[in-house]
Coordinates of C-alpha atoms and ligand atoms in Angstrom, one line a residue:
M1 CA 139.9 172.5 80.4
V2 CA 140.1 174.8 78.0
R3 CA 141.1 177.9 80.0
P4 CA 139.1 180.6 77.7
N5 CA 136.0 178.7 77.4
E6 CA 135.5 178.9 81.0
E7 CA 136.3 182.3 80.9
V8 CA 133.4 183.1 78.6
E9 CA 131.3 180.7 80.3
A10 CA 131.9 182.7 83.4
L11 CA 131.1 186.2 81.5
L12 CA 127.7 184.8 79.9
Q13 CA 126.5 183.4 83.3
E14 CA 127.0 186.5 84.7
Y15 CA 125.3 188.5 82.2
A16 CA 122.3 186.1 82.4
D17 CA 122.6 186.8 86.2
L18 CA 122.2 190.4 85.8
I19 CA 119.8 190.3 83.5
A20 CA 117.5 188.5 85.9
I21 CA 118.6 191.2 88.9
T22 CA 117.1 193.8 86.6
G23 CA 114.3 192.0 85.8
G24 CA 114.9 191.5 81.9
E25 CA 113.3 188.8 80.4
A26 CA 113.7 185.1 82.0
F27 CA 113.9 183.6 78.6
K28 CA 116.7 185.8 77.2
A29 CA 118.4 185.3 80.9
R30 CA 118.3 181.5 80.1
A31 CA 119.3 181.8 76.6
Y32 CA 122.7 183.4 77.9
E33 CA 122.8 180.6 80.7
K34 CA 122.2 177.4 78.1
A35 CA 125.0 179.3 75.7
A36 CA 127.2 179.8 78.7
R37 CA 127.0 176.0 79.5
A38 CA 127.2 175.0 75.8
I39 CA 130.9 177.1 75.6
G40 CA 132.0 175.8 78.9
G41 CA 131.5 172.7 77.7
H42 CA 132.5 172.9 74.3
P43 CA 135.9 170.5 73.3
T44 CA 137.8 173.2 71.7
D45 CA 139.5 176.6 72.4
V46 CA 137.0 179.1 71.6
S47 CA 139.0 181.9 71.3
H48 CA 140.2 180.4 67.8
L49 CA 136.5 180.9 66.4
D50 CA 134.8 184.0 64.4
V51 CA 130.9 184.6 64.8
A52 CA 130.1 181.7 62.1
G53 CA 132.5 179.2 64.1
L54 CA 130.9 180.3 67.6
K55 CA 127.5 179.9 66.2
E56 CA 127.8 176.1 65.2
I57 CA 128.1 175.5 69.0
P58 CA 124.6 174.7 70.2
G59 CA 122.5 177.5 71.9
V60 CA 124.6 179.9 70.2
G61 CA 123.2 182.5 68.0
T62 CA 124.5 185.9 66.6
S63 CA 123.9 188.2 69.1
I64 CA 125.8 185.9 71.5
A65 CA 128.4 185.0 69.1
E66 CA 129.1 188.9 68.5
K67 CA 129.0 189.4 72.5
V68 CA 131.8 186.2 72.9
V69 CA 134.0 187.9 69.8
E70 CA 133.8 191.6 71.5
Y71 CA 135.1 189.6 74.7
L72 CA 137.7 187.5 73.0
R73 CA 139.1 191.1 71.0
T74 CA 139.0 193.3 74.2
G75 CA 138.6 191.8 76.9
K76 CA 135.3 193.2 78.0
V77 CA 131.7 193.3 76.3
T78 CA 129.8 196.9 76.5
V79 CA 126.2 195.8 77.1
V80 CA 127.7 193.6 80.1
E81 CA 129.6 196.8 82.0
E82 CA 126.8 198.9 81.4
R83 CA 124.3 196.4 83.7
R84 CA 127.4 196.1 86.0
A85 CA 127.2 199.7 86.4
R86 CA 123.8 200.0 87.2
I87 CA 123.9 197.1 89.9
P88 CA 125.7 198.1 93.2
A89 CA 128.3 195.0 93.5
G90 CA 126.6 194.3 96.9
V91 CA 123.6 193.1 95.2
R92 CA 125.7 190.9 92.9
Q93 CA 127.0 188.9 96.0
L94 CA 123.7 188.8 97.3
V95 CA 122.7 186.7 94.6
A96 CA 125.6 184.3 95.1
I97 CA 124.0 183.5 98.0
P98 CA 122.3 179.4 97.8
T99 CA 118.7 179.8 97.6
L100 CA 118.4 183.2 97.2
G101 CA 118.2 183.7 93.8
P102 CA 118.4 187.1 91.6
K103 CA 114.3 188.2 92.0
R104 CA 114.4 188.1 95.4
A105 CA 118.1 189.8 95.7
M106 CA 116.8 192.7 94.0
T107 CA 113.3 192.9 95.8
L108 CA 115.5 192.9 99.3
H109 CA 117.8 195.9 97.5
E110 CA 114.9 197.7 96.3
V111 CA 112.4 197.5 99.5
L112 CA 114.6 197.3 102.4
H113 CA 118.1 198.8 100.5
I114 CA 119.9 195.7 101.6
S115 CA 123.2 195.8 99.3
S116 CA 125.7 193.4 101.2
V117 CA 125.7 190.1 103.0
D118 CA 126.5 191.5 106.1
E119 CA 123.3 193.5 106.0
L120 CA 121.3 190.7 105.1
A121 CA 122.3 188.7 107.7
D122 CA 121.6 192.1 109.9
A123 CA 118.1 192.3 108.3
I124 CA 117.4 188.7 109.1
E125 CA 118.2 188.9 112.6
A126 CA 115.9 192.1 113.1
E127 CA 113.2 189.7 111.4
K128 CA 112.5 192.5 108.9
L129 CA 112.1 190.0 105.8
R130 CA 109.3 188.1 107.7
D131 CA 106.4 190.6 106.5
L132 CA 108.4 190.8 102.4
K133 CA 106.0 188.9 100.1
G134 CA 107.9 186.0 99.0
F135 CA 109.9 185.4 102.4
G136 CA 109.0 183.9 105.5
E137 CA 110.5 182.1 108.3
K138 CA 111.2 179.1 106.2
T139 CA 112.7 181.2 103.5
E140 CA 115.1 183.2 106.5
E141 CA 116.2 179.9 107.6
N142 CA 117.2 178.9 104.1
I143 CA 119.2 182.1 103.3
L144 CA 121.1 182.4 106.7
H145 CA 122.1 178.5 105.8
G146 CA 123.1 179.6 102.4
I147 CA 125.4 182.7 104.0
A148 CA 126.9 180.4 106.2
L149 CA 127.9 178.1 103.5
L150 CA 129.2 181.1 101.2
R151 CA 131.0 182.2 104.3
Q152 CA 132.5 178.8 104.4
A153 CA 133.6 178.6 101.1
G154 CA 134.4 182.1 100.8
E155 CA 138.2 181.2 102.1
R156 CA 138.4 178.0 100.3
I157 CA 138.6 177.2 96.3
L158 CA 137.4 174.0 94.4
S159 CA 140.5 171.7 93.9
S160 CA 139.5 172.0 90.5
T161 CA 140.3 175.4 90.4
A162 CA 143.6 175.7 92.4
L163 CA 144.7 172.5 90.1
E164 CA 144.6 174.8 86.9
S165 CA 146.2 177.9 88.5
A166 CA 149.2 175.4 90.2
E167 CA 149.8 173.3 86.9
S168 CA 150.3 176.9 85.0
I169 CA 152.4 178.5 87.6
V170 CA 154.7 174.9 87.9
A171 CA 155.1 175.2 84.3
E172 CA 156.1 178.7 84.3
L173 CA 158.7 178.2 87.0
S174 CA 160.1 175.0 85.2
R175 CA 161.0 176.9 82.8
V176 CA 163.4 179.6 84.9
T177 CA 167.1 178.7 84.3
G178 CA 168.4 176.7 87.6
C179 CA 165.1 174.9 88.1
E180 CA 165.9 171.3 89.1
K181 CA 162.3 170.2 89.9
C182 CA 159.0 172.0 90.8
A183 CA 156.1 171.0 92.0
Y184 CA 152.5 171.6 93.8
A185 CA 152.7 170.5 97.7
G186 CA 150.3 171.2 100.2
S187 CA 146.2 170.1 100.5
L188 CA 146.5 170.6 96.7
R189 CA 148.5 167.7 96.1
R190 CA 146.9 165.5 99.1
G191 CA 143.5 165.6 96.9
K192 CA 141.4 167.6 99.5
E193 CA 138.0 168.7 98.1
T194 CA 138.8 172.6 98.8
V195 CA 142.1 174.0 99.3
G196 CA 143.0 177.3 101.3
D197 CA 146.1 178.5 99.6
L198 CA 148.7 177.0 96.7
D199 CA 151.8 175.9 98.2
I200 CA 154.6 175.8 95.2
L201 CA 157.8 174.1 96.0
V202 CA 161.2 174.6 93.8
A203 CA 164.5 172.7 94.0
A204 CA 167.2 175.3 92.8
G205 CA 170.7 176.7 93.8
R206 CA 169.5 180.2 94.0
S207 CA 166.3 181.4 94.9
A208 CA 165.9 185.3 94.0
P209 CA 165.3 184.2 89.9
F210 CA 162.0 182.2 91.3
M211 CA 160.8 184.7 93.6
D212 CA 161.0 187.3 90.9
A213 CA 159.2 185.2 88.2
L214 CA 156.5 184.2 90.6
T215 CA 155.9 188.0 91.0
E216 CA 156.2 188.6 87.8
L217 CA 153.4 186.6 86.5
P218 CA 150.8 187.9 84.5
A219 CA 148.5 186.5 86.8
T220 CA 149.8 187.9 89.6
A221 CA 147.6 190.9 91.3
E222 CA 149.2 191.4 94.6
V223 CA 152.7 190.3 96.3
I224 CA 152.0 189.5 99.5
A225 CA 155.4 188.9 101.0
R226 CA 158.6 188.7 99.4
G227 CA 161.4 186.8 101.0
A228 CA 164.6 184.7 100.0
K229 CA 162.8 181.6 101.5
K230 CA 159.4 182.3 101.1
T231 CA 157.3 184.5 98.5
S232 CA 153.5 185.0 98.6
I233 CA 151.3 186.3 96.0
R234 CA 148.0 186.8 95.3
T235 CA 146.5 185.9 91.7
D236 CA 144.0 188.0 89.8
Q237 CA 141.4 185.1 90.4
G238 CA 141.9 185.7 94.5
V239 CA 144.2 182.7 95.2
Q240 CA 147.0 182.8 97.5
V241 CA 150.1 181.2 96.5
D242 CA 153.0 180.5 98.9
L243 CA 156.3 179.6 96.9
R244 CA 159.4 178.1 99.2
V245 CA 162.8 177.2 97.3
V246 CA 164.5 174.4 98.8
R247 CA 168.4 173.6 98.1
P248 CA 168.2 170.5 95.5
D249 CA 169.7 167.9 98.0
A250 CA 167.0 168.8 100.1
W251 CA 163.6 168.5 98.0
G252 CA 162.7 165.3 99.3
A253 CA 162.4 166.8 103.2
G254 CA 160.9 170.0 101.9
L255 CA 158.4 168.2 99.4
Q256 CA 157.3 166.1 102.7
Y257 CA 156.9 168.8 104.9
F258 CA 155.3 171.3 102.7
T259 CA 153.0 168.5 101.7
G260 CA 151.4 168.0 105.2
S261 CA 148.7 167.7 106.6
K262 CA 150.0 168.9 109.9
A263 CA 148.7 166.3 111.7
H264 CA 150.7 164.2 109.5
N265 CA 153.6 165.5 110.0
I266 CA 153.4 165.6 113.8
R267 CA 153.3 161.9 113.9
T268 CA 156.4 161.8 111.3
R269 CA 158.1 164.2 113.9
T270 CA 157.3 162.1 116.7
I271 CA 158.1 158.8 115.2
A272 CA 162.0 160.8 114.2
V273 CA 162.3 161.8 118.1
R274 CA 161.4 158.5 119.1
L275 CA 164.3 157.4 117.1
G276 CA 166.9 159.9 118.2
L277 CA 166.4 161.9 115.0
K278 CA 164.7 165.7 114.3
L279 CA 162.9 166.1 111.0
S280 CA 162.3 169.5 109.2
E281 CA 162.0 170.8 105.8
Y282 CA 165.6 170.5 105.9
G283 CA 166.1 167.0 106.4
L284 CA 166.2 164.3 108.9
F285 CA 169.4 164.8 111.4
E286 CA 171.0 163.0 113.8
T287 CA 170.1 164.7 117.0
E288 CA 173.2 164.5 118.8
S289 CA 175.7 164.8 116.0
G290 CA 173.4 167.0 113.8
E291 CA 174.5 164.7 110.8
R292 CA 171.9 164.7 108.0
V293 CA 170.5 160.9 107.2
A294 CA 167.9 161.5 104.6
S295 CA 166.6 164.3 102.7
R296 CA 167.3 163.8 99.0
S297 CA 163.4 162.0 98.5
E298 CA 160.3 161.5 100.3
D299 CA 161.3 157.9 99.7
E300 CA 164.6 157.9 101.6
V301 CA 163.0 160.2 104.3
Y302 CA 160.2 158.1 105.1
A303 CA 162.2 154.9 104.9
R304 CA 164.8 156.5 107.3
L305 CA 161.6 156.4 109.7
G306 CA 160.7 152.6 109.2
L307 CA 158.0 153.7 107.0
P308 CA 156.9 152.9 103.2
W309 CA 156.3 156.0 101.1
I310 CA 153.0 157.2 101.7
P311 CA 150.5 158.4 98.8
P312 CA 149.8 162.3 99.7
T313 CA 146.1 161.4 99.3
L314 CA 146.8 159.1 102.8
R315 CA 148.5 161.9 104.5
E316 CA 145.8 162.9 107.1
D317 CA 146.7 161.3 110.4
R318 CA 143.8 158.5 109.7
G319 CA 145.3 155.5 110.5
E320 CA 148.3 155.6 107.3
I321 CA 151.2 155.6 109.9
E322 CA 149.9 152.7 111.9
A323 CA 149.2 150.8 108.8
G324 CA 152.4 151.5 107.1
L325 CA 154.2 150.7 110.3
R326 CA 152.8 147.4 110.2
G327 CA 153.3 147.4 106.2
E328 CA 149.4 147.2 105.5
L329 CA 148.8 150.4 103.6
P330 CA 146.4 150.0 100.9
A331 CA 147.2 149.9 97.6
V332 CA 145.3 152.9 96.6
V333 CA 143.2 152.7 93.3
T334 CA 144.7 155.2 90.7
D335 CA 143.3 156.8 86.9
Q336 CA 145.2 154.0 85.5
D337 CA 143.1 151.3 87.1
I338 CA 139.6 152.6 85.6
R339 CA 138.2 150.4 82.8
G340 CA 135.5 152.8 82.0
D341 CA 132.9 155.3 83.2
L342 CA 129.7 154.6 84.5
H343 CA 127.5 157.3 84.4
T344 CA 127.6 160.0 81.1
H345 CA 124.9 161.8 79.4
T346 CA 124.2 162.8 75.9
D347 CA 122.0 165.8 74.1
L348 CA 119.2 163.2 73.9
T349 CA 118.6 164.8 77.4
D350 CA 120.7 167.5 79.0
G351 CA 124.4 166.7 77.8
L352 CA 126.1 168.8 75.0
A353 CA 127.6 166.3 72.9
T354 CA 125.7 163.2 70.6
L355 CA 126.0 160.1 71.4
E356 CA 128.6 159.3 68.9
E357 CA 130.5 161.8 70.2
M358 CA 130.9 160.9 73.6
V359 CA 131.7 157.4 72.7
A360 CA 134.6 158.3 70.2
A361 CA 136.1 160.4 72.9
A362 CA 135.4 157.9 75.6
A363 CA 137.3 155.6 73.3
G364 CA 140.0 158.2 73.1
R365 CA 140.5 157.8 76.9
G366 CA 141.3 153.8 76.3
Y367 CA 138.7 152.6 78.2
A368 CA 137.7 149.2 77.7
Y369 CA 133.7 149.7 78.5
Y370 CA 131.6 153.0 78.7
A371 CA 128.0 153.4 79.9
I372 CA 125.6 156.0 78.5
T373 CA 123.0 156.9 81.5
D374 CA 120.4 159.2 80.0
H375 CA 118.1 160.5 82.7
A376 CA 114.8 159.0 83.0
P377 CA 111.2 160.5 82.5
D378 CA 110.6 161.5 85.9
L379 CA 112.9 164.5 85.7
S380 CA 110.1 165.9 83.6
M381 CA 112.1 168.5 81.9
Q382 CA 114.1 166.1 79.9
R383 CA 111.2 164.7 78.2
M384 CA 112.7 161.2 78.1
T385 CA 110.2 158.8 76.3
D386 CA 110.4 155.0 75.9
E387 CA 110.4 155.4 72.4
K388 CA 113.4 157.7 72.6
I389 CA 115.6 155.6 75.2
L390 CA 114.7 152.5 72.7
A391 CA 115.5 154.1 70.2
Q392 CA 119.0 155.1 71.9
R393 CA 119.7 151.3 72.5
E394 CA 119.4 150.8 69.1
S395 CA 122.3 153.3 68.4
V396 CA 124.1 152.1 71.1
R397 CA 124.3 148.5 70.2
A398 CA 125.2 149.4 66.6
L399 CA 128.5 151.5 67.8
D400 CA 129.1 148.9 70.2
G401 CA 132.7 147.6 69.8
R402 CA 133.1 149.7 66.3
H403 CA 135.8 152.1 68.9
H404 CA 139.0 150.4 69.5
R405 CA 136.5 147.4 70.4
M406 CA 135.5 149.3 73.4
R407 CA 132.2 147.7 74.7
L408 CA 128.9 149.9 75.3
L409 CA 126.8 149.8 78.1
H410 CA 123.3 151.0 77.8
G411 CA 122.2 152.4 81.0
T412 CA 119.7 155.4 82.7
E413 CA 120.0 157.3 85.4
L414 CA 116.6 156.9 87.3
N415 CA 114.9 159.4 90.0
I416 CA 114.4 158.0 93.5
G417 CA 111.0 159.2 94.0
P418 CA 109.3 160.2 97.7
E419 CA 108.5 156.3 98.3
G420 CA 112.4 155.1 97.2
E421 CA 110.3 154.2 94.0
V422 CA 111.9 154.7 90.6
D423 CA 110.9 155.7 86.9
W424 CA 110.0 152.6 85.1
P425 CA 108.4 149.0 86.0
D426 CA 110.8 146.1 86.5
E427 CA 109.7 144.6 82.9
F428 CA 111.1 147.8 81.3
L429 CA 114.1 148.2 83.4
R430 CA 115.2 144.6 82.8
G431 CA 116.1 145.9 79.3
F432 CA 119.0 147.8 80.4
D433 CA 122.4 146.7 81.1
I434 CA 122.8 149.5 83.9
C435 CA 120.8 151.6 86.1
V436 CA 122.1 154.5 87.9
A437 CA 119.6 155.9 90.5
S438 CA 119.7 159.5 92.0
V439 CA 117.7 161.8 94.5
H440 CA 116.8 164.7 92.5
S441 CA 113.6 166.1 94.1
H442 CA 112.4 166.4 97.7
F443 CA 115.6 167.0 99.6
N444 CA 114.3 167.7 102.8
A445 CA 112.0 164.9 103.2
G446 CA 113.4 164.1 106.7
R447 CA 115.8 161.7 107.9
E448 CA 113.6 158.6 108.2
A449 CA 111.8 159.1 105.3
M450 CA 115.1 159.9 103.1
T451 CA 116.8 156.5 104.8
R452 CA 113.9 154.3 104.0
R453 CA 114.0 155.9 100.2
L454 CA 117.4 155.0 99.5
V455 CA 117.3 151.5 101.1
R456 CA 114.2 151.1 98.5
A457 CA 116.1 151.9 96.0
C458 CA 118.9 149.6 96.9
E459 CA 116.8 146.6 97.3
N460 CA 115.2 147.3 93.9
P461 CA 116.9 144.3 91.7
H462 CA 117.8 146.6 89.0
V463 CA 119.3 149.5 90.4
N464 CA 123.2 148.9 90.4
V465 CA 124.5 152.2 91.9
I466 CA 123.2 155.0 93.9
G467 CA 124.4 158.2 92.2
H468 CA 126.0 161.1 93.8
P469 CA 124.5 160.0 97.0
T470 CA 124.5 163.0 99.7
T471 CA 123.4 165.5 96.3
R472 CA 125.6 168.1 98.2
L473 CA 127.5 170.6 95.9
I474 CA 130.1 172.0 97.6
G475 CA 129.8 175.2 99.3
R476 CA 126.7 175.7 97.8
R477 CA 123.6 173.3 98.9
P478 CA 124.1 171.0 101.8
G479 CA 124.1 167.0 101.5
I480 CA 120.5 165.3 102.2
D481 CA 119.6 163.9 106.0
A482 CA 119.7 160.3 106.3
D483 CA 121.2 157.4 108.4
W484 CA 124.3 156.7 106.1
D485 CA 125.3 153.6 108.5
E486 CA 121.9 151.9 107.3
V487 CA 122.1 152.9 103.7
F488 CA 125.7 151.9 103.3
A489 CA 124.7 148.7 105.1
A490 CA 121.8 148.4 102.6
C491 CA 124.2 148.7 99.9
A492 CA 126.7 146.3 100.8
R493 CA 123.7 143.4 101.4
T494 CA 122.2 144.0 98.1
G495 CA 125.3 144.6 95.6
T496 CA 124.6 148.4 95.2
A497 CA 127.2 150.5 94.6
L498 CA 127.7 153.8 95.8
E499 CA 128.9 156.2 93.5
I500 CA 132.2 158.8 94.1
N501 CA 130.5 161.6 91.5
A502 CA 133.9 163.1 90.4
Q503 CA 132.5 166.7 89.5
P504 CA 134.8 168.5 91.1
D505 CA 131.6 170.5 92.8
R506 CA 130.5 167.2 94.2
L507 CA 132.9 164.6 95.2
D508 CA 130.2 162.9 96.0
L509 CA 130.7 160.2 98.1
G510 CA 133.1 162.5 99.9
D511 CA 136.0 161.0 101.7
E512 CA 134.7 160.3 105.1
D513 CA 132.0 158.7 103.8
I514 CA 133.5 156.5 101.4
L515 CA 135.7 155.2 104.5
R516 CA 132.6 154.5 106.3
A517 CA 130.7 153.0 103.4
R518 CA 133.8 150.8 103.1
S519 CA 133.9 149.8 107.0
H520 CA 130.4 148.1 105.9
G521 CA 131.5 146.2 103.0
A522 CA 130.3 148.6 99.9
R523 CA 131.3 148.9 96.3
F524 CA 132.0 151.6 94.8
S525 CA 131.7 153.4 91.1
I526 CA 134.2 156.3 90.1
A527 CA 131.9 158.1 87.6
T528 CA 132.3 161.7 85.7
D529 CA 128.5 161.9 85.3
A530 CA 129.8 163.9 82.3
H531 CA 127.5 166.2 80.3
S532 CA 130.2 167.1 77.8
I533 CA 133.5 165.9 76.3
P534 CA 135.8 167.8 78.6
Q535 CA 133.8 166.6 81.6
L536 CA 135.3 162.7 81.1
A537 CA 138.5 164.2 82.4
C538 CA 137.1 164.6 85.7
L539 CA 138.0 161.5 86.6
R540 CA 141.0 162.2 88.2
Y541 CA 139.2 164.3 90.8
G542 CA 137.0 161.1 91.7
T543 CA 140.3 158.8 91.9
G544 CA 141.7 161.2 94.3
T545 CA 138.8 161.5 96.3
A546 CA 138.3 157.6 96.2
Q547 CA 142.2 157.2 97.3
R548 CA 141.3 159.8 100.4
G549 CA 138.6 157.2 101.3
W550 CA 141.3 154.3 101.1
C551 CA 139.5 152.6 98.2
T552 CA 141.5 149.7 96.5
P553 CA 141.2 148.8 92.8
D554 CA 138.9 145.7 94.2
D555 CA 136.5 147.9 95.8
V556 CA 135.8 149.7 92.7
I557 CA 133.6 148.1 90.3
N558 CA 134.7 150.1 87.1
T559 CA 138.3 148.8 87.7
W560 CA 137.1 145.1 87.2
P561 CA 137.5 143.8 84.0
L562 CA 133.8 143.5 81.9
R563 CA 132.8 140.2 82.6
R564 CA 133.3 140.5 86.6
L565 CA 131.2 143.9 86.3
R566 CA 128.2 142.1 84.6
R567 CA 128.0 139.5 87.1
F568 CA 128.0 142.3 89.8
L569 CA 125.4 144.4 87.6
R570 CA 123.0 141.3 87.7
K571 CA 122.3 141.6 91.6
D572 CA 121.9 137.6 91.8
G573 CA 124.6 137.4 94.7
T574 CA 126.8 135.7 92.3
D575 CA 130.0 138.2 92.5
Ligands
DGT1 P1 145.1 174.5 103.2 O1 146.1 175.3 102.4 O2 144.2 175.1 104.5 O3 144.2 174.0 102.0 O4 145.6 173.6 103.6 P2 147.5 172.8 103.6 O5 148.0 171.5 104.4 O6 148.0 173.3 102.3 O7 148.2 173.8 104.9 P3 149.2 175.4 104.8 O8 148.8 176.0 103.4 O9 148.9 176.1 106.0 O10 150.6 174.7 104.9 C1 151.2 173.6 103.9 C2 151.7 172.4 104.3 O11 152.8 173.0 105.3 C3 150.9 171.6 105.5 O12 150.3 170.8 104.9 C4 152.2 171.3 106.4 C5 153.1 172.2 106.5 N1 153.1 172.9 107.3 C6 152.9 174.6 107.1 N2 153.0 175.2 108.5 C7 153.3 174.1 109.6 C8 153.6 174.2 110.8 O13 153.2 174.9 111.6 N3 153.3 173.0 111.3 C9 153.9 171.8 110.5 N4 154.3 170.8 110.9 N5 153.4 171.6 109.3 C10 153.4 173.0 108.7
CA2 CA1 147.8 175.3 100.9
CA3 CA1 150.2 177.7 102.4
ZN4 ZN1 123.7 162.1 85.7

């Protein structure tokens, strides 16, 4: 993704929040929010644009464009600084609490003089919010839950954010003279959805030049510890980075050790001991003689332990050691196996790019097929109508096969209603090539009702994929409550796939649910839910998550040739 665009997006979003907190006009806050999203999703670097160029981005007018230019030139925007100065930092922190919102944050500050998350937690404890207008017991509960989520997420960052930092640090260190190899390890290499810190490994004869280089990076805000073997810094984004330098002949052992997980490493070390060996970050040694028997590559280390090379995404001690010893490791799905994206939007609803632009970008990714799945009418703010979706179908048919022979599927993202019903009658649904169906409302229906809803959606002969099944937003919103074993079984029985939504703040289903769903025999669709061209590239987070759920290409419907996929989509049991 384009870095300056994301910075501008964050700035405009902050300004929108500040306007809302200070009780500014709601339409103005919304305008900034909309522009923030548009710039975040703009496919090319906005830092090369002038006011006129910026104004061509939908939702960006003269005044917003001028602020963006001011930011790109000077690193700040006067009016944003002014608003920041008027609002205590603690109140801005309050806005970050899921479910609270700027209006209520300001009320809390004005009426109860609350200006930090801790003070808010204390006030709830003391039942001070009960009698406040617009608050109540239920609100208190929601806020407490939001605080818990925020605290949990506080120490960990999304892997997408971490990956950007890691890739740029790896690129910088690779340029230092004497660098033989450089890579990131730790939870990021294992593809976890959030990471605590970054672990970077370098193979080189001398370590000092790399330790220097890390502490001198422009993004380095603080040096936590500096040593010959390990240096730790914090970036200006608040991310801790641990750098270790190993000798080139110990690269494999170092990479294996620092990739972890701890639980996986305990297992590999135990196997080593049983073989009369000792495993450390320096290599695999014979205990008696101290002679080194393997260390150059991970392959070599695993082989000496009687194991095949194990993909990092599987290294969690969730059965990969046993499977490896038996020679039954799954051949997990990779980005290269994916033949098409099955959940994407255009500007007909809330996407940012036109149908033609999205299709051209998808073809550029080398897909064999591609589905357009704009929102259906029950999500009323999207204003979908029968006429609009049928007109889109015409355009889709006209574009079909025109870009590198890529085939197009015309679909929709339906809304699963309170009783499991969806937007259109059977007759109308029959006209779509693929239907994704998602929960977008009534998140607190209760376990039984929610289970019934999802199972009914699966039983609909036209629903092919359950979109972002749990609806969780990582660090912001918990997933819905349902008897997932029953839902997964229904998916398997009815030939309905479960989505692995690849948006980095969703990753929904997550790894553990995927493992459970797989045990029921359910299939999956790894899809980006892209609302813009850059988001098509989020696919990698979906495949990483699928790997962590032990998915092979056979489990994932969008790795299949179109003919097999179409059979699955017919839902008549002839798969
Ligand atoms: P994180 O940062 O919390 O997302 O998780 P990791 O897995 O990246 O953990 P981290 O950064 O503490 O350590 C990176 C890897 O280094 C870890 O996965 C395994 C290895 N490691 C670190 N400390 C130990 C240890 O005390 N024992 C063993 N066996 N391995 C360790
Ligand atoms: Ca780490
Ligand atoms: Ca670490
Ligand atoms: Zn969607």
